[in-house]
Amino acid sequence: PIIFYLLLRYCLTEKFIYALVGFFLTLIFSANFGFTSAPQLLSFFPLSFVFLYIYLRYVVQKNVPWKGLLLAAGLFLGLHAIHLLPVITSLFTKDSAINTQVFNQNVIAGSGADYFAANRVELGKMSVELFQPWLSQNFLALIVPVISLLGFIKHKSKLLSVIGIFFAVTLFLVSANVTQIGVGLYQKLFYIPGFVMFRSFNEKWYFAYAFYYVLLFAVSLYYLLEKRKIWFTVIVLAALFGISVFRMMPFLSGKAIQATVDQSKNVSTIFSIDPDLMESLAFIRNLPQDGKVLTVPLTYTYFQIAYGKEGGAYVGISMVSNLAGRPDFAGLWSLEPYRQPILDALGEKDFEKLTELLSFLNIRYIFYNSDPRPMDNLPRYYDPAFAKVESEIPPLLKDQSGYRALLASLPVKKIYQRGYYSVFELENHVVRPLIYVADDPPGISSVSYANRSPVLYDVTIDVKERKTPFLLVLSNPYYSAWDLSLKGVPGRAIKSHIVVNTYANGWIIDPGSFEDDAVLHGRIYLTSQNVFYLGSLISGATVLMIAYLVMRKAIRRKREAK
């Protein structure tokens, strides 16, 4: 809304200062313009741009300053090229996760239309939205809708009519349950590429809806009080202010955040993080070997759960990957494509098969939380029904005693323990390195590598006595942007880049395509990183361009003043 206001002021006055303040705000909140915020951005700004155009042309009857707006749009895109360019490139890369999410018809149908159909009745209640912000059983719930309606009845206004249209559109989008015809139309919208981002419609459209509801209420209130006596206006505004403060008291007193974790046994969301957990994460961060981490107990989605020092619990994305910086598997969803085979191996207590599957996923460490409280007090998160998984839960995953039996049956050794938290390491002979040759004997590797960065590995391959093609494997999710290059070896020697182990990267190398050489040196590089570097240059150049425009404007004003 602040950026919208600055854009409105810029269109009305054509003063560059409003655009400049807007650019500054977008830099401060640059994370809000990334991929994860796309639903909120795309629910608010496209509608708001249309609203702004209609307001300028038909309400205030002013020409749109297209030249200035195009310049502002170019500068905005340039400022944020550092993170927008990689996202846009990934969007149109065929095998990327973003491309699959946006364009894959199976994902659209399952994650979009089917999810919407399953949740629209529970989440799509128009009354919940109409009686915002005082959703309650008393008369306060009527204040906002009644004042908004009276504005239409008492005053004819182009502005109110335009706001009313956008209010109706966003009410339809946020409630998603307006007549069967409307529901059918909404379901068809999910087949538009990218619309799947709005599957949680009550959340994603709420901010745009609230914006137009506030405008409708404020303009209606203004027209109702416009010609009233000052004492009447003061009384009405004081009453509304008092009611608003009363409504905000739970927030101001802190009660609004005193909630319990959804589907838990009265577990508070407020907690003080356990120092033992932080010490354990620090240990994991400094582990000497490459290799991914399996975080157990496994939730049936992708959450990690950890109790606080004095009660309360964290339920969210993995702390191991986001705080310790080590790639990990924190739930069964994250174990795809091996989720079902792992469940089958656990059910059959086939630990040899289980170890092989963990090895294919490049899992070297197991991070174990022995605290019984998460499984006892948040059982739904460990229930396959929670994630709509059809498989029965294997006995080894039902409680902590099962996990202790599982760890006792695997070829692991404990290398760390603090409080409830332990770290186990799988024995070397069962662990596949991050980069390896597929036919190397267990415990012997003809490949050595150095991790220069998350996107660059230097590799050395011993190829003596190899006469037939062999397969080099990188145990990261397949992405065509991963590139293998070998020094002094013709490009034809690298036959193809393929998917191996159903998810990883593999390169077929033919030693018959180059002269005998005992050792090959090369690198594996994620070439899409070049897009990030290009975006960085564009963003830097744009900052300099804005600085130049500001200085030129200041010099021109100084000269005019003289």
Coordinates of C-alpha atoms in Angstrom, one line a residue:
P1 CA 0.0 0.0 0.0
I2 CA 2.8 2.5 0.7
I3 CA 4.4 1.8 -2.7
F4 CA 1.0 2.2 -4.3
Y5 CA 0.5 5.5 -2.6
L6 CA 4.0 6.7 -3.8
L7 CA 3.1 5.5 -7.3
L8 CA -0.2 7.4 -7.1
R9 CA 1.6 10.6 -6.0
Y10 CA 4.1 10.2 -8.7
C11 CA 1.4 9.9 -11.4
L12 CA -0.5 13.0 -10.0
T13 CA 2.6 15.2 -9.5
E14 CA 5.3 13.6 -11.8
K15 CA 7.8 14.4 -9.1
F16 CA 10.8 12.0 -9.2
I17 CA 11.2 12.2 -5.4
Y18 CA 8.2 9.8 -5.0
A19 CA 9.7 7.3 -7.3
L20 CA 13.1 7.6 -5.5
V21 CA 11.5 6.9 -2.1
G22 CA 9.7 3.9 -3.7
F23 CA 13.0 2.5 -5.0
F24 CA 14.6 2.9 -1.6
L25 CA 11.7 1.0 0.1
T26 CA 11.9 -1.8 -2.4
L27 CA 15.6 -2.2 -1.7
I28 CA 15.0 -2.3 2.1
F29 CA 12.3 -4.9 1.6
S30 CA 13.9 -6.6 -1.4
A31 CA 13.1 -10.1 -0.1
N32 CA 9.4 -9.2 -0.6
F33 CA 10.0 -9.0 -4.3
G34 CA 11.4 -12.5 -4.6
F35 CA 9.9 -15.8 -5.7
T36 CA 8.4 -16.8 -2.4
S37 CA 6.4 -13.5 -2.2
A38 CA 5.1 -13.8 -5.8
P39 CA 1.5 -14.7 -4.7
Q40 CA 1.2 -11.5 -2.6
L41 CA 2.8 -9.4 -5.2
L42 CA 0.7 -10.7 -8.1
S43 CA -2.5 -10.6 -6.1
F44 CA -2.0 -6.9 -5.2
F45 CA -0.1 -5.0 -8.0
P46 CA -1.8 -6.1 -11.3
L47 CA -5.2 -5.2 -9.9
S48 CA -3.8 -2.0 -8.4
F49 CA -2.2 -0.9 -11.7
V50 CA -5.6 -1.3 -13.4
F51 CA -7.3 0.6 -10.5
L52 CA -4.7 3.3 -10.8
Y53 CA -5.3 3.7 -14.6
I54 CA -9.0 3.9 -14.2
Y55 CA -8.7 6.3 -11.3
L56 CA -6.4 8.6 -13.3
R57 CA -8.4 8.5 -16.6
Y58 CA -12.0 8.5 -15.4
V59 CA -12.0 9.8 -11.9
V60 CA -9.5 12.7 -11.8
Q61 CA -9.4 12.8 -15.7
K62 CA -5.6 13.1 -15.9
N63 CA -3.3 11.6 -18.5
V64 CA -1.1 8.7 -17.4
P65 CA 2.6 9.7 -17.5
W66 CA 3.6 6.7 -19.5
K67 CA 7.1 7.9 -20.2
G68 CA 8.0 8.4 -16.5
L69 CA 6.3 5.1 -15.5
L70 CA 8.2 3.1 -18.1
L71 CA 11.5 4.7 -16.8
A72 CA 10.5 3.8 -13.2
A73 CA 9.6 0.3 -14.2
G74 CA 12.9 -0.2 -16.0
L75 CA 14.8 1.2 -13.0
F76 CA 12.9 -1.1 -10.6
L77 CA 13.6 -4.2 -12.7
G78 CA 17.3 -3.2 -12.9
L79 CA 17.6 -2.7 -9.2
H80 CA 16.2 -6.1 -8.5
A81 CA 17.8 -7.9 -11.4
I82 CA 20.2 -9.6 -8.9
H83 CA 17.4 -11.9 -7.8
L84 CA 14.7 -11.5 -10.4
L85 CA 16.9 -12.5 -13.4
P86 CA 17.8 -15.9 -11.9
V87 CA 14.1 -16.6 -11.0
I88 CA 12.9 -15.6 -14.5
T89 CA 15.6 -17.8 -16.1
S90 CA 14.8 -20.7 -13.9
L91 CA 11.1 -20.2 -14.7
F92 CA 11.7 -20.9 -18.4
T93 CA 14.3 -23.7 -17.8
K94 CA 12.4 -26.9 -18.7
D95 CA 13.6 -29.2 -15.9
S96 CA 13.7 -26.6 -13.0
A97 CA 11.5 -26.9 -9.9
I98 CA 9.9 -23.6 -10.6
N99 CA 9.1 -24.5 -14.2
T100 CA 7.5 -27.8 -13.1
Q101 CA 5.4 -26.0 -10.5
V102 CA 4.1 -23.4 -13.0
F103 CA 3.7 -25.4 -16.2
N104 CA 3.3 -29.1 -15.3
Q105 CA -0.3 -30.1 -15.8
N106 CA -0.2 -32.8 -13.2
V107 CA 1.1 -30.4 -10.6
I108 CA -1.6 -27.8 -11.6
A109 CA -4.4 -30.4 -11.3
G110 CA -3.2 -32.0 -8.1
S111 CA -1.7 -29.1 -6.2
G112 CA -4.1 -26.5 -7.6
A113 CA -7.5 -27.5 -8.7
D114 CA -7.8 -30.6 -6.5
Y115 CA -6.5 -28.8 -3.5
F116 CA -8.9 -26.0 -4.1
A117 CA -11.8 -28.3 -4.4
A118 CA -10.9 -30.1 -1.1
N119 CA -10.6 -26.8 0.9
R120 CA -12.9 -24.2 -0.6
V121 CA -15.9 -25.1 1.6
E122 CA -14.0 -24.8 4.8
L123 CA -11.9 -21.8 3.9
G124 CA -14.2 -20.0 1.5
K125 CA -16.7 -18.3 3.8
M126 CA -17.9 -14.9 2.6
S127 CA -19.2 -13.9 6.0
V128 CA -15.7 -14.3 7.5
E129 CA -14.4 -11.7 5.0
L130 CA -17.4 -9.3 5.0
F131 CA -17.3 -8.8 8.8
Q132 CA -13.6 -8.0 9.0
P133 CA -11.9 -6.7 11.0
W134 CA -14.3 -7.2 13.9
L135 CA -15.3 -10.8 13.3
S136 CA -17.3 -11.5 16.4
Q137 CA -20.8 -12.2 17.7
N138 CA -21.6 -8.6 18.7
F139 CA -22.6 -5.4 16.9
L140 CA -19.0 -4.3 16.2
A141 CA -18.9 -6.8 13.3
L142 CA -21.5 -4.6 11.5
I143 CA -19.6 -1.3 11.7
V144 CA -17.4 -1.6 8.6
P145 CA -19.9 -3.2 6.2
V146 CA -22.8 -0.8 7.3
I147 CA -20.7 2.4 6.9
S148 CA -19.4 1.1 3.5
L149 CA -23.0 0.4 2.3
L150 CA -24.3 3.8 3.6
G151 CA -21.6 5.5 1.6
F152 CA -23.1 4.0 -1.6
I153 CA -26.6 4.9 -0.6
K154 CA -26.0 8.5 0.5
H155 CA -23.5 9.7 -2.1
K156 CA -23.0 9.2 -5.8
S157 CA -19.4 9.0 -6.7
K158 CA -17.2 7.7 -9.5
L159 CA -14.5 7.0 -7.0
L160 CA -16.8 4.9 -4.8
S161 CA -18.1 3.0 -7.8
V162 CA -14.6 2.1 -9.0
I163 CA -13.5 1.1 -5.5
G164 CA -16.7 -1.0 -5.2
I165 CA -16.0 -2.9 -8.4
F166 CA -12.5 -3.8 -7.2
F167 CA -13.8 -4.7 -3.7
A168 CA -16.3 -7.1 -5.3
V169 CA -13.6 -8.7 -7.5
T170 CA -11.3 -9.2 -4.5
L171 CA -14.2 -10.5 -2.4
F172 CA -14.9 -13.1 -5.0
L173 CA -11.2 -14.1 -5.1
V174 CA -10.7 -14.2 -1.3
S175 CA -13.9 -16.2 -0.6
A176 CA -13.8 -18.4 -3.7
N177 CA -17.2 -19.8 -2.9
V178 CA -19.7 -17.5 -4.7
T179 CA -22.3 -19.6 -6.5
Q180 CA -21.6 -22.8 -8.3
I181 CA -20.8 -21.0 -11.5
G182 CA -18.2 -18.9 -9.7
V183 CA -16.7 -22.0 -8.2
G184 CA -16.5 -23.6 -11.6
L185 CA -14.8 -20.5 -13.1
Y186 CA -12.3 -20.4 -10.1
Q187 CA -11.3 -24.1 -10.7
K188 CA -10.6 -23.3 -14.4
L189 CA -8.4 -20.4 -13.4
F190 CA -5.9 -22.9 -11.9
Y191 CA -5.1 -24.1 -15.4
I192 CA -3.6 -20.7 -16.2
P193 CA 0.2 -21.2 -15.7
G194 CA 1.2 -19.9 -12.3
F195 CA -2.3 -19.5 -10.9
V196 CA -1.6 -22.5 -8.7
M197 CA 0.2 -20.0 -6.3
F198 CA -3.3 -18.9 -5.2
R199 CA -4.5 -22.3 -4.1
S200 CA -4.5 -21.0 -0.5
F201 CA -6.8 -18.3 -1.7
N202 CA -8.0 -17.1 1.7
E203 CA -4.4 -16.1 2.5
K204 CA -3.0 -15.0 -0.8
W205 CA -5.8 -12.7 -1.8
Y206 CA -6.5 -11.3 1.7
F207 CA -4.1 -8.4 1.6
A208 CA -5.5 -7.1 -1.8
Y209 CA -9.0 -7.6 -0.5
A210 CA -8.2 -5.8 2.8
F211 CA -6.7 -2.9 0.8
Y212 CA -9.9 -2.3 -1.2
Y213 CA -12.1 -2.9 1.8
V214 CA -10.2 -0.2 3.7
L215 CA -10.4 2.2 0.7
L216 CA -14.2 1.6 0.5
F217 CA -14.7 2.1 4.2
A218 CA -12.5 5.2 4.4
V219 CA -14.0 7.0 1.3
S220 CA -17.6 6.1 2.4
L221 CA -16.9 7.5 5.9
Y222 CA -15.4 10.6 4.4
Y223 CA -18.5 11.2 2.3
L224 CA -20.9 10.5 5.2
L225 CA -19.1 13.0 7.4
E226 CA -18.2 15.6 4.7
K227 CA -21.0 18.0 5.4
R228 CA -21.7 17.2 9.1
K229 CA -21.1 19.5 12.0
I230 CA -17.7 19.4 13.5
W231 CA -18.9 18.1 16.9
F232 CA -20.7 15.2 15.2
T233 CA -17.6 14.3 13.2
V234 CA -15.4 14.4 16.3
I235 CA -17.7 12.1 18.2
V236 CA -17.9 9.6 15.4
L237 CA -14.2 9.5 14.8
A238 CA -13.5 9.3 18.5
A239 CA -15.9 6.4 18.8
L240 CA -14.3 4.5 15.9
F241 CA -10.8 5.2 17.3
G242 CA -11.9 3.9 20.7
I243 CA -13.4 0.7 19.2
S244 CA -10.3 0.2 17.1
V245 CA -8.0 0.5 20.2
F246 CA -10.3 -1.9 22.1
R247 CA -10.1 -4.4 19.2
M248 CA -6.3 -4.1 19.2
M249 CA -5.9 -4.7 22.9
P250 CA -5.1 -8.4 22.5
F251 CA -2.3 -7.5 20.1
L252 CA -1.0 -4.6 22.2
S253 CA -1.0 -6.8 25.4
G254 CA 0.7 -9.7 23.6
K255 CA -2.2 -12.1 23.9
A256 CA -2.6 -12.3 20.1
I257 CA 0.6 -14.3 19.8
Q258 CA -0.2 -16.6 22.7
A259 CA -1.5 -19.4 20.5
T260 CA -1.1 -23.1 20.4
V261 CA 0.5 -25.1 17.6
D262 CA -2.2 -26.3 15.1
Q263 CA -3.3 -29.9 15.7
S264 CA -1.2 -30.2 18.9
K265 CA -2.1 -31.1 22.5
N266 CA -2.1 -27.5 23.7
V267 CA 1.5 -26.9 22.8
S268 CA 2.4 -23.2 22.8
T269 CA 4.0 -21.5 19.8
I270 CA 6.0 -19.3 22.2
F271 CA 9.3 -20.9 23.2
S272 CA 12.9 -20.1 24.2
I273 CA 15.3 -22.0 22.0
D274 CA 17.1 -24.9 23.7
P275 CA 20.9 -24.1 24.0
D276 CA 21.6 -27.8 23.5
L277 CA 19.9 -27.6 20.1
M278 CA 22.0 -24.6 19.1
E279 CA 25.2 -26.3 20.2
S280 CA 24.2 -29.4 18.2
L281 CA 23.5 -27.3 15.1
A282 CA 26.9 -25.7 15.5
F283 CA 28.5 -29.1 15.6
I284 CA 26.7 -30.1 12.4
R285 CA 27.8 -27.0 10.7
N286 CA 31.4 -27.9 11.3
L287 CA 31.3 -31.6 10.3
P288 CA 34.4 -32.4 8.3
Q289 CA 32.9 -34.6 5.6
D290 CA 30.5 -33.9 2.7
G291 CA 27.3 -35.7 3.0
K292 CA 23.7 -34.9 3.6
V293 CA 21.9 -35.2 7.0
L294 CA 18.8 -37.3 7.9
T295 CA 16.8 -35.5 10.6
V296 CA 14.8 -37.9 12.8
P297 CA 12.1 -38.5 14.1
L298 CA 10.7 -38.0 10.6
T299 CA 7.5 -36.0 10.2
Y300 CA 5.2 -37.0 7.4
T301 CA 5.6 -33.7 5.6
Y302 CA 8.8 -31.6 5.6
F303 CA 8.7 -30.0 9.1
Q304 CA 11.3 -30.2 11.9
I305 CA 9.9 -30.1 15.4
A306 CA 11.9 -29.1 18.5
Y307 CA 10.8 -28.2 22.0
G308 CA 11.9 -25.0 23.6
K309 CA 14.0 -24.9 26.8
E310 CA 11.0 -24.3 29.0
G311 CA 8.1 -25.6 26.9
G312 CA 6.5 -24.5 23.7
A313 CA 7.8 -25.9 20.4
Y314 CA 9.2 -24.9 17.0
V315 CA 7.3 -26.4 14.1
G316 CA 8.7 -25.3 10.7
I317 CA 11.3 -25.7 8.0
S318 CA 14.6 -27.5 8.7
M319 CA 17.0 -25.8 11.2
V320 CA 19.7 -28.1 9.9
S321 CA 19.7 -26.7 6.4
N322 CA 18.7 -23.1 7.3
L323 CA 20.8 -22.6 10.4
A324 CA 23.6 -25.2 10.2
G325 CA 23.9 -24.8 6.4
R326 CA 24.0 -28.6 5.7
P327 CA 21.5 -30.1 3.2
D328 CA 19.2 -32.5 5.1
F329 CA 16.0 -34.5 4.9
A330 CA 13.6 -33.4 7.6
G331 CA 10.5 -35.3 6.6
L332 CA 9.2 -38.0 4.3
W333 CA 8.1 -35.6 1.7
S334 CA 11.7 -34.4 1.3
L335 CA 12.9 -38.1 0.7
E336 CA 11.3 -38.2 -2.8
P337 CA 11.8 -40.1 -5.0
Y338 CA 12.6 -42.7 -2.4
R339 CA 9.8 -42.0 0.1
Q340 CA 7.8 -45.2 -0.6
P341 CA 10.8 -47.5 -1.0
I342 CA 12.1 -46.3 2.3
L343 CA 8.7 -46.9 4.0
D344 CA 8.7 -50.4 2.5
A345 CA 12.2 -51.2 3.7
L346 CA 11.3 -49.9 7.2
G347 CA 8.1 -51.9 7.2
E348 CA 10.0 -55.1 6.3
K349 CA 12.9 -54.3 8.5
D350 CA 15.2 -54.7 5.5
F351 CA 18.1 -52.6 6.9
E352 CA 20.4 -53.6 4.1
K353 CA 18.0 -52.1 1.5
L354 CA 17.4 -49.1 3.7
T355 CA 21.1 -48.4 4.0
E356 CA 21.4 -48.7 0.2
L357 CA 18.6 -46.1 -0.3
L358 CA 20.2 -43.7 2.3
S359 CA 23.5 -44.1 0.4
F360 CA 21.8 -43.3 -3.0
L361 CA 20.6 -40.0 -1.3
N362 CA 24.2 -39.2 -0.2
I363 CA 23.2 -39.4 3.5
R364 CA 26.2 -39.6 5.8
Y365 CA 24.9 -38.3 9.1
I366 CA 21.7 -38.8 11.1
F367 CA 20.6 -36.1 13.5
Y368 CA 18.5 -37.6 16.2
N369 CA 16.2 -35.8 18.7
S370 CA 15.3 -38.3 21.5
D371 CA 12.9 -35.9 23.2
P372 CA 9.6 -37.8 23.5
R373 CA 7.4 -34.7 23.7
P374 CA 7.1 -33.9 20.0
M375 CA 5.8 -37.3 19.1
D376 CA 3.6 -37.5 22.3
N377 CA 2.1 -34.0 22.0
L378 CA 2.1 -33.3 18.3
P379 CA 1.2 -36.8 17.0
R380 CA -0.6 -35.6 13.9
Y381 CA 2.6 -34.4 12.4
Y382 CA 4.0 -38.0 12.5
D383 CA 0.7 -39.4 11.1
P384 CA 0.6 -40.4 7.4
A385 CA -3.0 -39.2 7.2
F386 CA -1.7 -35.7 7.9
A387 CA 0.2 -35.7 4.6
K388 CA -2.4 -37.8 2.8
V389 CA 0.0 -40.7 2.5
E390 CA -1.7 -44.0 1.9
S391 CA 1.0 -46.2 3.4
E392 CA 0.6 -47.5 6.9
I393 CA 3.1 -46.1 9.4
P394 CA 5.9 -48.6 10.0
P395 CA 6.3 -49.7 13.6
L396 CA 9.8 -48.4 13.7
L397 CA 8.5 -44.8 13.1
K398 CA 5.7 -44.9 15.7
D399 CA 7.6 -43.9 18.8
Q400 CA 11.0 -43.2 20.2
S401 CA 11.6 -46.8 21.1
G402 CA 11.2 -47.6 17.4
Y403 CA 13.8 -45.0 16.4
R404 CA 16.2 -46.3 19.0
A405 CA 15.8 -49.8 17.6
L406 CA 16.3 -48.4 14.1
L407 CA 19.5 -46.7 15.0
A408 CA 20.8 -49.8 16.7
S409 CA 20.2 -51.8 13.5
L410 CA 22.0 -49.4 11.1
P411 CA 25.8 -49.4 10.5
V412 CA 26.3 -46.1 12.4
K413 CA 28.4 -44.8 15.2
K414 CA 27.5 -42.0 17.5
I415 CA 29.9 -39.0 17.2
Y416 CA 28.1 -36.4 19.3
Q417 CA 25.5 -36.0 22.0
R418 CA 24.2 -33.1 24.0
G419 CA 21.0 -33.3 25.9
Y420 CA 18.3 -34.8 23.7
Y421 CA 20.3 -34.3 20.5
S422 CA 22.7 -36.8 19.0
V423 CA 24.6 -37.1 15.7
F424 CA 25.4 -40.5 14.1
E425 CA 27.7 -41.2 11.2
L426 CA 27.2 -44.0 8.7
E427 CA 30.2 -46.2 8.2
N428 CA 32.4 -45.3 5.3
H429 CA 31.9 -48.5 3.4
V430 CA 28.2 -47.9 3.0
V431 CA 28.3 -44.2 2.1
R432 CA 28.4 -43.0 -1.5
P433 CA 30.4 -39.8 -1.8
L434 CA 28.7 -36.7 -3.2
I435 CA 30.7 -37.3 -6.4
Y436 CA 31.7 -40.8 -7.5
V437 CA 32.1 -43.2 -10.3
A438 CA 29.2 -45.6 -10.4
D439 CA 31.2 -48.9 -10.7
D440 CA 33.8 -48.1 -8.0
P441 CA 34.1 -50.9 -5.4
P442 CA 32.7 -50.1 -1.9
G443 CA 35.1 -48.1 0.1
I444 CA 37.3 -47.3 -2.9
S445 CA 36.9 -44.2 -5.0
S446 CA 38.7 -43.2 -8.1
V447 CA 37.4 -39.6 -7.7
S448 CA 38.6 -36.9 -5.4
Y449 CA 37.0 -33.4 -5.3
A450 CA 37.1 -30.1 -3.6
N451 CA 33.9 -28.1 -2.8
R452 CA 34.8 -24.5 -3.8
S453 CA 31.3 -23.3 -3.4
P454 CA 27.8 -24.7 -3.5
V455 CA 27.9 -24.3 -7.3
L456 CA 31.5 -25.3 -8.1
Y457 CA 33.4 -28.5 -7.5
D458 CA 37.0 -29.3 -8.6
V459 CA 37.2 -32.9 -9.6
T460 CA 40.1 -35.3 -10.1
I461 CA 39.4 -38.7 -11.8
D462 CA 41.8 -41.6 -11.9
V463 CA 41.1 -43.3 -15.3
K464 CA 44.1 -45.6 -15.6
E465 CA 43.2 -49.0 -16.9
R466 CA 39.7 -47.8 -17.9
K467 CA 39.0 -48.6 -21.5
T468 CA 35.2 -48.5 -21.6
P469 CA 32.8 -45.6 -20.9
F470 CA 32.0 -45.0 -17.2
L471 CA 29.5 -43.0 -15.3
L472 CA 30.4 -40.0 -13.1
V473 CA 27.6 -39.2 -10.5
L474 CA 26.8 -35.9 -8.7
S475 CA 24.3 -36.7 -5.9
N476 CA 22.4 -33.4 -6.3
P477 CA 19.0 -33.1 -7.8
Y478 CA 19.2 -33.3 -11.6
Y479 CA 19.4 -29.9 -13.3
S480 CA 20.5 -29.4 -16.9
A481 CA 22.5 -26.3 -15.8
W482 CA 25.1 -28.5 -14.1
D483 CA 28.1 -28.7 -16.4
L484 CA 31.1 -31.0 -16.4
S485 CA 34.3 -29.9 -18.1
L486 CA 37.6 -31.7 -18.2
K487 CA 41.0 -30.1 -18.9
G488 CA 42.7 -31.3 -22.1
V489 CA 39.8 -33.6 -23.0
P490 CA 37.7 -33.0 -26.2
G491 CA 34.1 -32.3 -25.6
R492 CA 33.0 -35.5 -27.4
A493 CA 34.5 -37.5 -24.6
I494 CA 31.6 -36.5 -22.3
K495 CA 28.8 -38.3 -24.1
S496 CA 25.8 -37.1 -22.3
H497 CA 24.3 -35.6 -19.1
I498 CA 21.6 -37.9 -17.8
V499 CA 19.4 -38.5 -14.7
V500 CA 20.7 -41.3 -12.5
N501 CA 19.3 -43.0 -9.4
T502 CA 16.0 -41.4 -10.5
Y503 CA 17.0 -38.0 -9.3
A504 CA 20.8 -37.2 -9.5
N505 CA 23.1 -36.0 -12.2
G506 CA 25.3 -38.3 -14.2
W507 CA 27.8 -37.9 -17.0
I508 CA 28.9 -40.7 -19.3
I509 CA 32.6 -40.3 -20.1
D510 CA 34.3 -42.3 -22.9
P511 CA 38.1 -42.7 -22.2
G512 CA 38.5 -44.0 -25.8
S513 CA 37.8 -40.4 -27.0
F514 CA 41.1 -39.0 -25.7
E515 CA 44.7 -40.0 -25.4
D516 CA 45.7 -42.2 -22.4
D517 CA 46.0 -40.1 -19.3
A518 CA 46.2 -41.5 -15.8
V519 CA 44.5 -38.6 -14.2
L520 CA 41.8 -36.2 -15.4
H521 CA 41.3 -32.7 -13.9
G522 CA 38.1 -30.8 -14.3
R523 CA 35.2 -29.0 -12.6
I524 CA 31.5 -29.4 -12.2
Y525 CA 29.8 -25.9 -12.3
L526 CA 26.2 -24.7 -12.1
T527 CA 26.2 -22.5 -15.2
S528 CA 22.9 -20.8 -14.2
Q529 CA 25.1 -19.0 -11.6
N530 CA 26.3 -16.8 -14.4
V531 CA 22.8 -15.4 -14.6
F532 CA 23.2 -14.2 -11.0
Y533 CA 26.5 -12.5 -11.8
L534 CA 24.8 -10.8 -14.8
G535 CA 22.0 -9.7 -12.5
S536 CA 24.5 -8.3 -10.0
L537 CA 26.1 -6.2 -12.8
I538 CA 22.7 -4.9 -13.9
S539 CA 21.7 -4.0 -10.4
G540 CA 25.0 -2.3 -9.7
A541 CA 24.7 -0.3 -12.9
T542 CA 21.1 0.7 -12.1
V543 CA 22.2 2.0 -8.7
L544 CA 24.7 4.2 -10.4
M545 CA 22.1 5.3 -12.9
I546 CA 19.7 6.4 -10.1
A547 CA 22.5 8.2 -8.4
Y548 CA 23.3 10.0 -11.6
L549 CA 19.7 11.1 -12.1
V550 CA 19.5 12.4 -8.6
M551 CA 22.7 14.4 -8.9
R552 CA 21.6 15.8 -12.3
K553 CA 18.3 16.8 -10.8
A554 CA 20.0 18.5 -7.8
I555 CA 22.5 20.3 -10.0
R556 CA 19.8 21.6 -12.3
R557 CA 17.8 22.9 -9.4
K558 CA 20.8 24.7 -8.0
R559 CA 21.4 26.3 -11.3
E560 CA 17.8 27.4 -11.6
A561 CA 17.9 28.9 -8.1
K562 CA 20.9 31.0 -9.2

